[in-house]
Amino acid sequence: MRLRKDALQVATHIMQEVVAIAGRSEEGRGTVGRVQVYPNSRNVVPGEVTFSIDMRNLSDALVDEMDRQLREFIGKIERESGLAVALKEVSHYPAAPFHAECQAAIAAAAQRLGYPAREIVSGAGHDAVYMSYLAPHRHDFYPLQGRHQP
């Protein structure tokens, strides 16, 4: 087994590290998706694995730190496994914090009406992100029974 150059085993270590890195920051998010294994046969050692990584956080500096940690880990696993890992940045979106006054207005309105309110971070690319580049904006989440909620 030690002589095998199993790309899938290396990929799984990287995938686990993506989640671990995200977990080191309170608002960090790390998601692995679109996994493709080649040759994808049940009795052939995988020679290549491609997958996507999505890392998000409150600020660009925090995302940059997550990226640095991942690259450091990948360098280590390349040395240990003898396999090369190629990273390709497909897209990069800067953090888009919403307008503080808009957020405060919603929190105050909820409080006046007797509803709890809390700030959360959404890493999803909602339309509100793009609107925030044009004008003061915010995005609200409302908890619903049995539905997707924070």
Tab-separated table of N, CA and C in Angstrom:
chain	number	residue	atom	x	y	z
A	1	MET	N	0.825	-1.200	0.000
A	1	MET	CA	0.000	0.000	0.000
A	1	MET	C	0.867	1.262	0.000
A	2	ARG	N	2.014	1.234	0.663
A	2	ARG	CA	2.808	2.456	0.753
A	2	ARG	C	3.385	2.884	-0.583
A	3	LEU	N	3.434	1.990	-1.547
A	3	LEU	CA	3.967	2.335	-2.865
A	3	LEU	C	2.913	2.951	-3.776
A	4	ARG	N	1.654	2.867	-3.376
A	4	ARG	CA	0.580	3.421	-4.214
A	4	ARG	C	0.637	4.943	-4.240
A	5	LYS	N	0.349	5.483	-5.385
A	5	LYS	CA	0.203	6.933	-5.545
A	5	LYS	C	-1.281	7.183	-5.784
A	6	ASP	N	-2.040	7.196	-4.701
A	6	ASP	CA	-3.496	7.251	-4.761
A	6	ASP	C	-3.972	8.699	-4.641
A	7	ALA	N	-4.347	9.270	-5.760
A	7	ALA	CA	-4.781	10.670	-5.786
A	7	ALA	C	-6.036	10.892	-4.943
A	8	LEU	N	-6.899	9.899	-4.846
A	8	LEU	CA	-8.121	10.063	-4.057
A	8	LEU	C	-7.807	10.185	-2.569
A	9	GLN	N	-6.852	9.409	-2.087
A	9	GLN	CA	-6.472	9.507	-0.677
A	9	GLN	C	-5.907	10.887	-0.356
A	10	VAL	N	-5.082	11.414	-1.251
A	10	VAL	CA	-4.540	12.761	-1.061
A	10	VAL	C	-5.680	13.778	-1.080
A	11	ALA	N	-6.593	13.624	-2.028
A	11	ALA	CA	-7.722	14.558	-2.144
A	11	ALA	C	-8.580	14.551	-0.883
A	12	THR	N	-8.808	13.384	-0.296
A	12	THR	CA	-9.649	13.337	0.904
A	12	THR	C	-8.986	14.060	2.073
A	13	HIS	N	-7.673	13.986	2.166
A	13	HIS	CA	-6.965	14.730	3.221
A	13	HIS	C	-7.131	16.235	3.011
A	14	ILE	N	-7.034	16.667	1.769
A	14	ILE	CA	-7.215	18.093	1.466
A	14	ILE	C	-8.646	18.517	1.779
A	15	MET	N	-9.613	17.693	1.401
A	15	MET	CA	-11.018	18.009	1.671
A	15	MET	C	-11.270	18.165	3.166
A	16	GLN	N	-10.712	17.267	3.958
A	16	GLN	CA	-10.880	17.357	5.407
A	16	GLN	C	-10.222	18.622	5.955
A	17	GLU	N	-9.084	19.002	5.369
A	17	GLU	CA	-8.392	20.204	5.832
A	17	GLU	C	-9.177	21.466	5.493
A	18	VAL	N	-9.879	21.479	4.366
A	18	VAL	CA	-10.727	22.625	4.019
A	18	VAL	C	-11.746	22.868	5.135
A	19	VAL	N	-12.380	21.810	5.589
A	19	VAL	CA	-13.374	21.920	6.662
A	19	VAL	C	-12.705	22.327	7.979
A	20	ALA	N	-11.537	21.760	8.255
A	20	ALA	CA	-10.821	22.095	9.491
A	20	ALA	C	-10.406	23.566	9.511
A	21	ILE	N	-9.898	24.058	8.402
A	21	ILE	CA	-9.486	25.464	8.318
A	21	ILE	C	-10.688	26.372	8.540
A	22	ALA	N	-11.788	26.072	7.905
A	22	ALA	CA	-12.998	26.888	8.073
A	22	ALA	C	-13.442	26.891	9.531
A	23	GLY	N	-13.307	25.767	10.200
A	23	GLY	CA	-13.731	25.651	11.587
A	23	GLY	C	-12.869	26.413	12.578
A	24	ARG	N	-11.699	26.851	12.149
A	24	ARG	CA	-10.808	27.613	13.039
A	24	ARG	C	-11.237	29.065	13.191
A	25	SER	N	-12.171	29.487	12.373
A	25	SER	CA	-12.668	30.861	12.424
A	25	SER	C	-14.169	30.800	12.671
A	26	GLU	N	-14.656	31.617	13.578
A	26	GLU	CA	-16.072	31.547	13.964
A	26	GLU	C	-17.013	31.652	12.768
A	27	GLU	N	-16.705	32.521	11.826
A	27	GLU	CA	-17.581	32.707	10.666
A	27	GLU	C	-16.998	32.106	9.391
A	28	GLY	N	-15.986	31.261	9.524
A	28	GLY	CA	-15.388	30.625	8.352
A	28	GLY	C	-16.319	29.591	7.741
A	29	ARG	N	-16.265	29.485	6.435
A	29	ARG	CA	-17.043	28.482	5.705
A	29	ARG	C	-16.121	27.813	4.699
A	30	GLY	N	-16.180	26.510	4.632
A	30	GLY	CA	-15.397	25.757	3.658
A	30	GLY	C	-16.247	24.645	3.084
A	31	THR	N	-16.367	24.626	1.771
A	31	THR	CA	-17.210	23.636	1.102
A	31	THR	C	-16.431	22.995	-0.036
A	32	VAL	N	-16.535	21.682	-0.127
A	32	VAL	CA	-15.935	20.941	-1.232
A	32	VAL	C	-17.065	20.398	-2.082
A	33	GLY	N	-16.930	20.486	-3.390
A	33	GLY	CA	-17.984	19.997	-4.276
A	33	GLY	C	-17.429	19.526	-5.606
A	34	ARG	N	-18.327	19.119	-6.468
A	34	ARG	CA	-18.001	18.669	-7.824
A	34	ARG	C	-16.778	17.754	-7.863
A	35	VAL	N	-16.822	16.668	-7.157
A	35	VAL	CA	-15.695	15.743	-7.098
A	35	VAL	C	-15.743	14.812	-8.308
A	36	GLN	N	-14.612	14.722	-9.005
A	36	GLN	CA	-14.489	13.817	-10.145
A	36	GLN	C	-13.217	12.994	-9.968
A	37	VAL	N	-13.364	11.683	-10.046
A	37	VAL	CA	-12.246	10.765	-9.843
A	37	VAL	C	-11.945	10.072	-11.164
A	38	TYR	N	-10.660	10.009	-11.506
A	38	TYR	CA	-10.247	9.368	-12.763
A	38	TYR	C	-9.281	8.232	-12.444
A	39	PRO	N	-9.456	7.033	-12.972
A	39	PRO	CA	-10.417	6.697	-14.011
A	39	PRO	C	-11.791	6.305	-13.491
A	40	ASN	N	-12.039	6.429	-12.205
A	40	ASN	CA	-13.351	6.140	-11.634
A	40	ASN	C	-13.775	4.689	-11.846
A	41	SER	N	-12.840	3.815	-11.566
A	41	SER	CA	-13.092	2.379	-11.675
A	41	SER	C	-12.921	1.765	-10.288
A	42	ARG	N	-13.693	0.748	-9.997
A	42	ARG	CA	-13.653	0.180	-8.648
A	42	ARG	C	-12.378	-0.593	-8.342
A	43	ASN	N	-11.595	-0.935	-9.354
A	43	ASN	CA	-10.391	-1.715	-9.071
A	43	ASN	C	-9.121	-1.085	-9.648
A	44	VAL	N	-9.139	0.226	-9.858
A	44	VAL	CA	-7.964	0.942	-10.358
A	44	VAL	C	-7.655	2.085	-9.386
A	45	VAL	N	-6.400	2.184	-8.986
A	45	VAL	CA	-5.987	3.269	-8.090
A	45	VAL	C	-6.194	4.599	-8.811
A	46	PRO	N	-6.936	5.511	-8.211
A	46	PRO	CA	-7.188	6.796	-8.867
A	46	PRO	C	-5.891	7.565	-9.125
A	47	GLY	N	-5.734	7.994	-10.361
A	47	GLY	CA	-4.545	8.747	-10.738
A	47	GLY	C	-4.768	10.244	-10.726
A	48	GLU	N	-6.038	10.653	-10.739
A	48	GLU	CA	-6.345	12.079	-10.753
A	48	GLU	C	-7.700	12.310	-10.099
A	49	VAL	N	-7.783	13.384	-9.347
A	49	VAL	CA	-9.042	13.800	-8.734
A	49	VAL	C	-9.149	15.307	-8.913
A	50	THR	N	-10.302	15.752	-9.378
A	50	THR	CA	-10.559	17.191	-9.434
A	50	THR	C	-11.778	17.483	-8.565
A	51	PHE	N	-11.739	18.628	-7.899
A	51	PHE	CA	-12.872	19.032	-7.069
A	51	PHE	C	-12.808	20.529	-6.851
A	52	SER	N	-13.944	21.085	-6.458
A	52	SER	CA	-14.007	22.523	-6.195
A	52	SER	C	-13.913	22.771	-4.696
A	53	ILE	N	-13.347	23.916	-4.370
A	53	ILE	CA	-13.258	24.370	-2.980
A	53	ILE	C	-13.827	25.779	-2.934
A	54	ASP	N	-14.714	26.008	-1.994
A	54	ASP	CA	-15.276	27.343	-1.793
A	54	ASP	C	-14.991	27.734	-0.348
A	55	MET	N	-14.203	28.797	-0.161
A	55	MET	CA	-13.885	29.269	1.185
A	55	MET	C	-14.400	30.697	1.339
A	56	ARG	N	-15.067	30.948	2.466
A	56	ARG	CA	-15.657	32.265	2.726
A	56	ARG	C	-15.421	32.653	4.182
A	57	ASN	N	-15.442	33.965	4.406
A	57	ASN	CA	-15.307	34.471	5.764
A	57	ASN	C	-15.772	35.916	5.797
A	58	LEU	N	-15.687	36.540	6.965
A	58	LEU	CA	-16.190	37.901	7.134
A	58	LEU	C	-15.427	38.946	6.329
A	59	SER	N	-14.143	38.740	6.135
A	59	SER	CA	-13.336	39.746	5.450
A	59	SER	C	-12.394	39.079	4.462
A	60	ASP	N	-11.907	39.881	3.537
A	60	ASP	CA	-10.940	39.370	2.571
A	60	ASP	C	-9.673	38.895	3.277
A	61	ALA	N	-9.259	39.604	4.323
A	61	ALA	CA	-8.055	39.215	5.059
A	61	ALA	C	-8.216	37.823	5.678
A	62	LEU	N	-9.397	37.527	6.208
A	62	LEU	CA	-9.636	36.206	6.794
A	62	LEU	C	-9.660	35.119	5.727
A	63	VAL	N	-10.227	35.418	4.570
A	63	VAL	CA	-10.222	34.443	3.467
A	63	VAL	C	-8.791	34.224	2.985
A	64	ASP	N	-8.025	35.302	2.888
A	64	ASP	CA	-6.621	35.171	2.482
A	64	ASP	C	-5.854	34.283	3.451
A	65	GLU	N	-6.136	34.415	4.739
A	65	GLU	CA	-5.474	33.576	5.736
A	65	GLU	C	-5.898	32.117	5.581
A	66	MET	N	-7.159	31.877	5.299
A	66	MET	CA	-7.623	30.511	5.054
A	66	MET	C	-6.901	29.927	3.844
A	67	ASP	N	-6.768	30.728	2.797
A	67	ASP	CA	-6.077	30.298	1.582
A	67	ASP	C	-4.611	29.978	1.885
A	68	ARG	N	-3.968	30.821	2.680
A	68	ARG	CA	-2.568	30.583	3.041
A	68	ARG	C	-2.417	29.255	3.784
A	69	GLN	N	-3.317	29.007	4.736
A	69	GLN	CA	-3.266	27.757	5.495
A	69	GLN	C	-3.462	26.549	4.583
A	70	LEU	N	-4.392	26.662	3.638
A	70	LEU	CA	-4.645	25.549	2.723
A	70	LEU	C	-3.422	25.288	1.854
A	71	ARG	N	-2.831	26.336	1.314
A	71	ARG	CA	-1.641	26.169	0.469
A	71	ARG	C	-0.477	25.566	1.258
A	72	GLU	N	-0.336	25.970	2.503
A	72	GLU	CA	0.706	25.395	3.352
A	72	GLU	C	0.464	23.900	3.558
A	73	PHE	N	-0.781	23.539	3.830
A	73	PHE	CA	-1.126	22.126	4.011
A	73	PHE	C	-0.874	21.339	2.729
A	74	ILE	N	-1.254	21.898	1.603
A	74	ILE	CA	-1.064	21.208	0.324
A	74	ILE	C	0.418	20.977	0.054
A	75	GLY	N	1.258	21.965	0.360
A	75	GLY	CA	2.699	21.772	0.203
A	75	GLY	C	3.203	20.607	1.033
A	76	LYS	N	2.697	20.512	2.252
A	76	LYS	CA	3.092	19.420	3.145
A	76	LYS	C	2.641	18.071	2.591
A	77	ILE	N	1.402	18.001	2.140
A	77	ILE	CA	0.894	16.711	1.663
A	77	ILE	C	1.555	16.306	0.340
A	78	GLU	N	1.951	17.286	-0.468
A	78	GLU	CA	2.703	16.964	-1.691
A	78	GLU	C	4.039	16.308	-1.328
A	79	ARG	N	4.726	16.872	-0.351
A	79	ARG	CA	6.018	16.309	0.066
A	79	ARG	C	5.845	14.902	0.636
A	80	GLU	N	4.808	14.716	1.437
A	80	GLU	CA	4.592	13.417	2.079
A	80	GLU	C	4.138	12.341	1.099
A	81	SER	N	3.293	12.709	0.140
A	81	SER	CA	2.698	11.716	-0.762
A	81	SER	C	3.499	11.498	-2.035
A	82	GLY	N	4.297	12.477	-2.406
A	82	GLY	CA	5.007	12.392	-3.682
A	82	GLY	C	4.124	12.710	-4.872
A	83	LEU	N	2.907	13.168	-4.628
A	83	LEU	CA	1.985	13.539	-5.704
A	83	LEU	C	1.892	15.058	-5.807
A	84	ALA	N	1.753	15.535	-7.029
A	84	ALA	CA	1.605	16.969	-7.264
A	84	ALA	C	0.136	17.368	-7.146
A	85	VAL	N	-0.087	18.541	-6.590
A	85	VAL	CA	-1.429	19.096	-6.469
A	85	VAL	C	-1.433	20.431	-7.199
A	86	ALA	N	-2.390	20.611	-8.080
A	86	ALA	CA	-2.508	21.865	-8.829
A	86	ALA	C	-3.738	22.621	-8.349
A	87	LEU	N	-3.551	23.889	-8.018
A	87	LEU	CA	-4.664	24.751	-7.626
A	87	LEU	C	-4.922	25.749	-8.739
A	88	LYS	N	-6.200	25.969	-9.026
A	88	LYS	CA	-6.584	26.949	-10.034
A	88	LYS	C	-7.734	27.774	-9.471
A	89	GLU	N	-7.506	29.078	-9.330
A	89	GLU	CA	-8.576	29.939	-8.843
A	89	GLU	C	-9.530	30.220	-9.992
A	90	VAL	N	-10.767	29.797	-9.833
A	90	VAL	CA	-11.775	29.959	-10.876
A	90	VAL	C	-12.517	31.273	-10.707
A	91	SER	N	-12.776	31.639	-9.469
A	91	SER	CA	-13.457	32.909	-9.221
A	91	SER	C	-13.074	33.416	-7.842
A	92	HIS	N	-13.195	34.716	-7.685
A	92	HIS	CA	-12.906	35.346	-6.398
A	92	HIS	C	-13.851	36.529	-6.238
A	93	TYR	N	-14.594	36.518	-5.167
A	93	TYR	CA	-15.518	37.610	-4.887
A	93	TYR	C	-15.137	38.231	-3.550
A	94	PRO	N	-14.941	39.528	-3.518
A	94	PRO	CA	-14.588	40.161	-2.246
A	94	PRO	C	-15.753	40.093	-1.259
A	95	ALA	N	-15.413	40.144	0.024
A	95	ALA	CA	-16.447	40.174	1.063
A	95	ALA	C	-17.328	41.399	0.839
A	96	ALA	N	-18.613	41.247	1.095
A	96	ALA	CA	-19.569	42.341	0.868
A	96	ALA	C	-20.398	42.574	2.124
A	97	PRO	N	-19.807	43.243	3.119
A	97	PRO	CA	-20.594	43.522	4.324
A	97	PRO	C	-21.728	44.490	4.014
A	98	PHE	N	-22.859	44.266	4.635
A	98	PHE	CA	-24.007	45.121	4.381
A	98	PHE	C	-23.926	46.407	5.200
A	99	HIS	N	-24.707	47.357	4.809
A	99	HIS	CA	-24.703	48.693	5.382
A	99	HIS	C	-25.102	48.640	6.857
A	100	ALA	N	-24.242	49.172	7.718
A	100	ALA	CA	-24.453	49.081	9.170
A	100	ALA	C	-25.745	49.759	9.610
A	101	GLU	N	-26.076	50.905	9.032
A	101	GLU	CA	-27.305	51.610	9.429
A	101	GLU	C	-28.550	50.822	9.029
A	102	CYS	N	-28.503	50.183	7.875
A	102	CYS	CA	-29.644	49.349	7.451
A	102	CYS	C	-29.815	48.169	8.404
A	103	GLN	N	-28.715	47.545	8.771
A	103	GLN	CA	-28.782	46.417	9.697
A	103	GLN	C	-29.329	46.867	11.055
A	104	ALA	N	-28.858	48.015	11.533
A	104	ALA	CA	-29.315	48.526	12.827
A	104	ALA	C	-30.804	48.852	12.795
A	105	ALA	N	-31.287	49.379	11.682
A	105	ALA	CA	-32.709	49.721	11.564
A	105	ALA	C	-33.580	48.474	11.665
A	106	ILE	N	-33.174	47.401	11.018
A	106	ILE	CA	-33.944	46.149	11.079
A	106	ILE	C	-33.918	45.587	12.502
A	107	ALA	N	-32.753	45.597	13.140
A	107	ALA	CA	-32.652	45.086	14.512
A	107	ALA	C	-33.526	45.904	15.458
A	108	ALA	N	-33.532	47.221	15.295
A	108	ALA	CA	-34.353	48.088	16.149
A	108	ALA	C	-35.838	47.832	15.918
A	109	ALA	N	-36.235	47.652	14.673
A	109	ALA	CA	-37.644	47.382	14.363
A	109	ALA	C	-38.082	46.057	14.981
A	110	ALA	N	-37.248	45.039	14.878
A	110	ALA	CA	-37.580	43.741	15.471
A	110	ALA	C	-37.726	43.871	16.982
A	111	GLN	N	-36.799	44.598	17.589
A	111	GLN	CA	-36.852	44.783	19.045
A	111	GLN	C	-38.127	45.515	19.463
A	112	ARG	N	-38.484	46.563	18.728
A	112	ARG	CA	-39.720	47.302	19.047
A	112	ARG	C	-40.945	46.400	18.979
A	113	LEU	N	-40.945	45.450	18.066
A	113	LEU	CA	-42.079	44.546	17.902
A	113	LEU	C	-41.989	43.318	18.807
A	114	GLY	N	-40.908	43.220	19.578
A	114	GLY	CA	-40.765	42.108	20.510
A	114	GLY	C	-40.209	40.838	19.894
A	115	TYR	N	-39.582	40.951	18.749
A	115	TYR	CA	-38.992	39.781	18.098
A	115	TYR	C	-37.488	39.751	18.329
A	116	PRO	N	-36.937	38.568	18.496
A	116	PRO	CA	-35.481	38.491	18.630
A	116	PRO	C	-34.824	38.753	17.270
A	117	ALA	N	-33.642	39.304	17.314
A	117	ALA	CA	-32.879	39.536	16.081
A	117	ALA	C	-31.413	39.264	16.371
A	118	ARG	N	-30.728	38.713	15.410
A	118	ARG	CA	-29.293	38.499	15.554
A	118	ARG	C	-28.638	38.671	14.195
A	119	GLU	N	-27.410	39.078	14.229
A	119	GLU	CA	-26.667	39.206	12.983
A	119	GLU	C	-26.080	37.852	12.633
A	120	ILE	N	-26.164	37.497	11.381
A	120	ILE	CA	-25.545	36.269	10.898
A	120	ILE	C	-24.782	36.602	9.627
A	121	VAL	N	-23.924	35.694	9.252
A	121	VAL	CA	-23.160	35.859	8.023
A	121	VAL	C	-23.697	34.866	7.010
A	122	SER	N	-24.005	35.352	5.841
A	122	SER	CA	-24.407	34.476	4.749
A	122	SER	C	-23.319	34.529	3.696
A	123	GLY	N	-22.762	33.392	3.397
A	123	GLY	CA	-21.736	33.356	2.369
A	123	GLY	C	-22.306	33.217	0.981
A	124	ALA	N	-23.593	33.017	0.884
A	124	ALA	CA	-24.209	32.797	-0.424
A	124	ALA	C	-24.243	34.091	-1.231
A	125	GLY	N	-24.187	33.975	-2.526
A	125	GLY	CA	-24.181	35.141	-3.409
A	125	GLY	C	-25.574	35.625	-3.731
A	126	HIS	N	-26.304	36.052	-2.729
A	126	HIS	CA	-27.650	36.565	-2.943
A	126	HIS	C	-27.611	37.854	-3.761
A	127	ASP	N	-28.727	38.195	-4.373
A	127	ASP	CA	-28.823	39.452	-5.123
A	127	ASP	C	-28.458	40.644	-4.253
A	128	ALA	N	-28.708	40.534	-2.967
A	128	ALA	CA	-28.418	41.641	-2.057
A	128	ALA	C	-26.937	42.001	-2.070
A	129	VAL	N	-26.076	41.025	-2.308
A	129	VAL	CA	-24.641	41.312	-2.398
A	129	VAL	C	-24.386	42.295	-3.527
A	130	TYR	N	-24.958	42.034	-4.675
A	130	TYR	CA	-24.716	42.889	-5.842
A	130	TYR	C	-25.386	44.248	-5.675
A	131	MET	N	-26.525	44.279	-5.037
A	131	MET	CA	-27.196	45.547	-4.767
A	131	MET	C	-26.378	46.400	-3.795
A	132	SER	N	-25.640	45.750	-2.909
A	132	SER	CA	-24.864	46.502	-1.919
A	132	SER	C	-23.762	47.332	-2.562
A	133	TYR	N	-23.377	46.992	-3.783
A	133	TYR	CA	-22.378	47.792	-4.495
A	133	TYR	C	-22.995	49.082	-5.041
A	134	LEU	N	-24.318	49.106	-5.151
A	134	LEU	CA	-24.999	50.254	-5.754
A	134	LEU	C	-25.573	51.228	-4.730
A	135	ALA	N	-26.040	50.704	-3.616
A	135	ALA	CA	-26.720	51.551	-2.631
A	135	ALA	C	-26.678	50.858	-1.271
A	136	PRO	N	-26.888	51.615	-0.190
A	136	PRO	CA	-26.957	50.979	1.130
A	136	PRO	C	-27.997	49.855	1.103
A	137	HIS	N	-27.625	48.718	1.635
A	137	HIS	CA	-28.469	47.544	1.483
A	137	HIS	C	-28.231	46.590	2.646
A	138	ARG	N	-29.138	45.648	2.789
A	138	ARG	CA	-28.998	44.567	3.756
A	138	ARG	C	-29.784	43.368	3.230
A	139	HIS	N	-29.591	42.237	3.864
A	139	HIS	CA	-30.316	41.025	3.495
A	139	HIS	C	-30.862	40.430	4.783
A	140	ASP	N	-32.128	40.083	4.780
A	140	ASP	CA	-32.770	39.568	5.987
A	140	ASP	C	-33.081	38.086	5.834
A	141	PHE	N	-32.922	37.368	6.929
A	141	PHE	CA	-33.358	35.982	7.011
A	141	PHE	C	-34.450	35.919	8.069
A	142	TYR	N	-35.517	35.216	7.754
A	142	TYR	CA	-36.609	35.048	8.705
A	142	TYR	C	-36.791	33.563	8.961
A	143	PRO	N	-36.732	33.135	10.225
A	143	PRO	CA	-36.887	31.712	10.512
A	143	PRO	C	-38.314	31.238	10.230
A	144	LEU	N	-38.409	30.115	9.566
A	144	LEU	CA	-39.698	29.502	9.259
A	144	LEU	C	-39.662	28.049	9.707
A	145	GLN	N	-40.756	27.562	10.224
A	145	GLN	CA	-40.828	26.175	10.653
A	145	GLN	C	-40.657	25.242	9.457
A	146	GLY	N	-39.732	24.276	9.599
A	146	GLY	CA	-39.576	23.246	8.582
A	146	GLY	C	-38.940	23.719	7.291
A	147	ARG	N	-38.327	24.867	7.273
A	147	ARG	CA	-37.698	25.402	6.064
A	147	ARG	C	-36.218	25.660	6.327
A	148	HIS	N	-35.517	25.942	5.237
A	148	HIS	CA	-34.109	26.311	5.352
A	148	HIS	C	-34.004	27.574	6.192
A	149	GLN	N	-33.225	27.517	7.226
A	149	GLN	CA	-33.081	28.685	8.087
A	149	GLN	C	-31.711	28.650	8.742
A	150	PRO	N	-31.224	29.818	9.169
A	150	PRO	CA	-29.928	29.871	9.843
A	150	PRO	C	-30.003	29.255	11.229
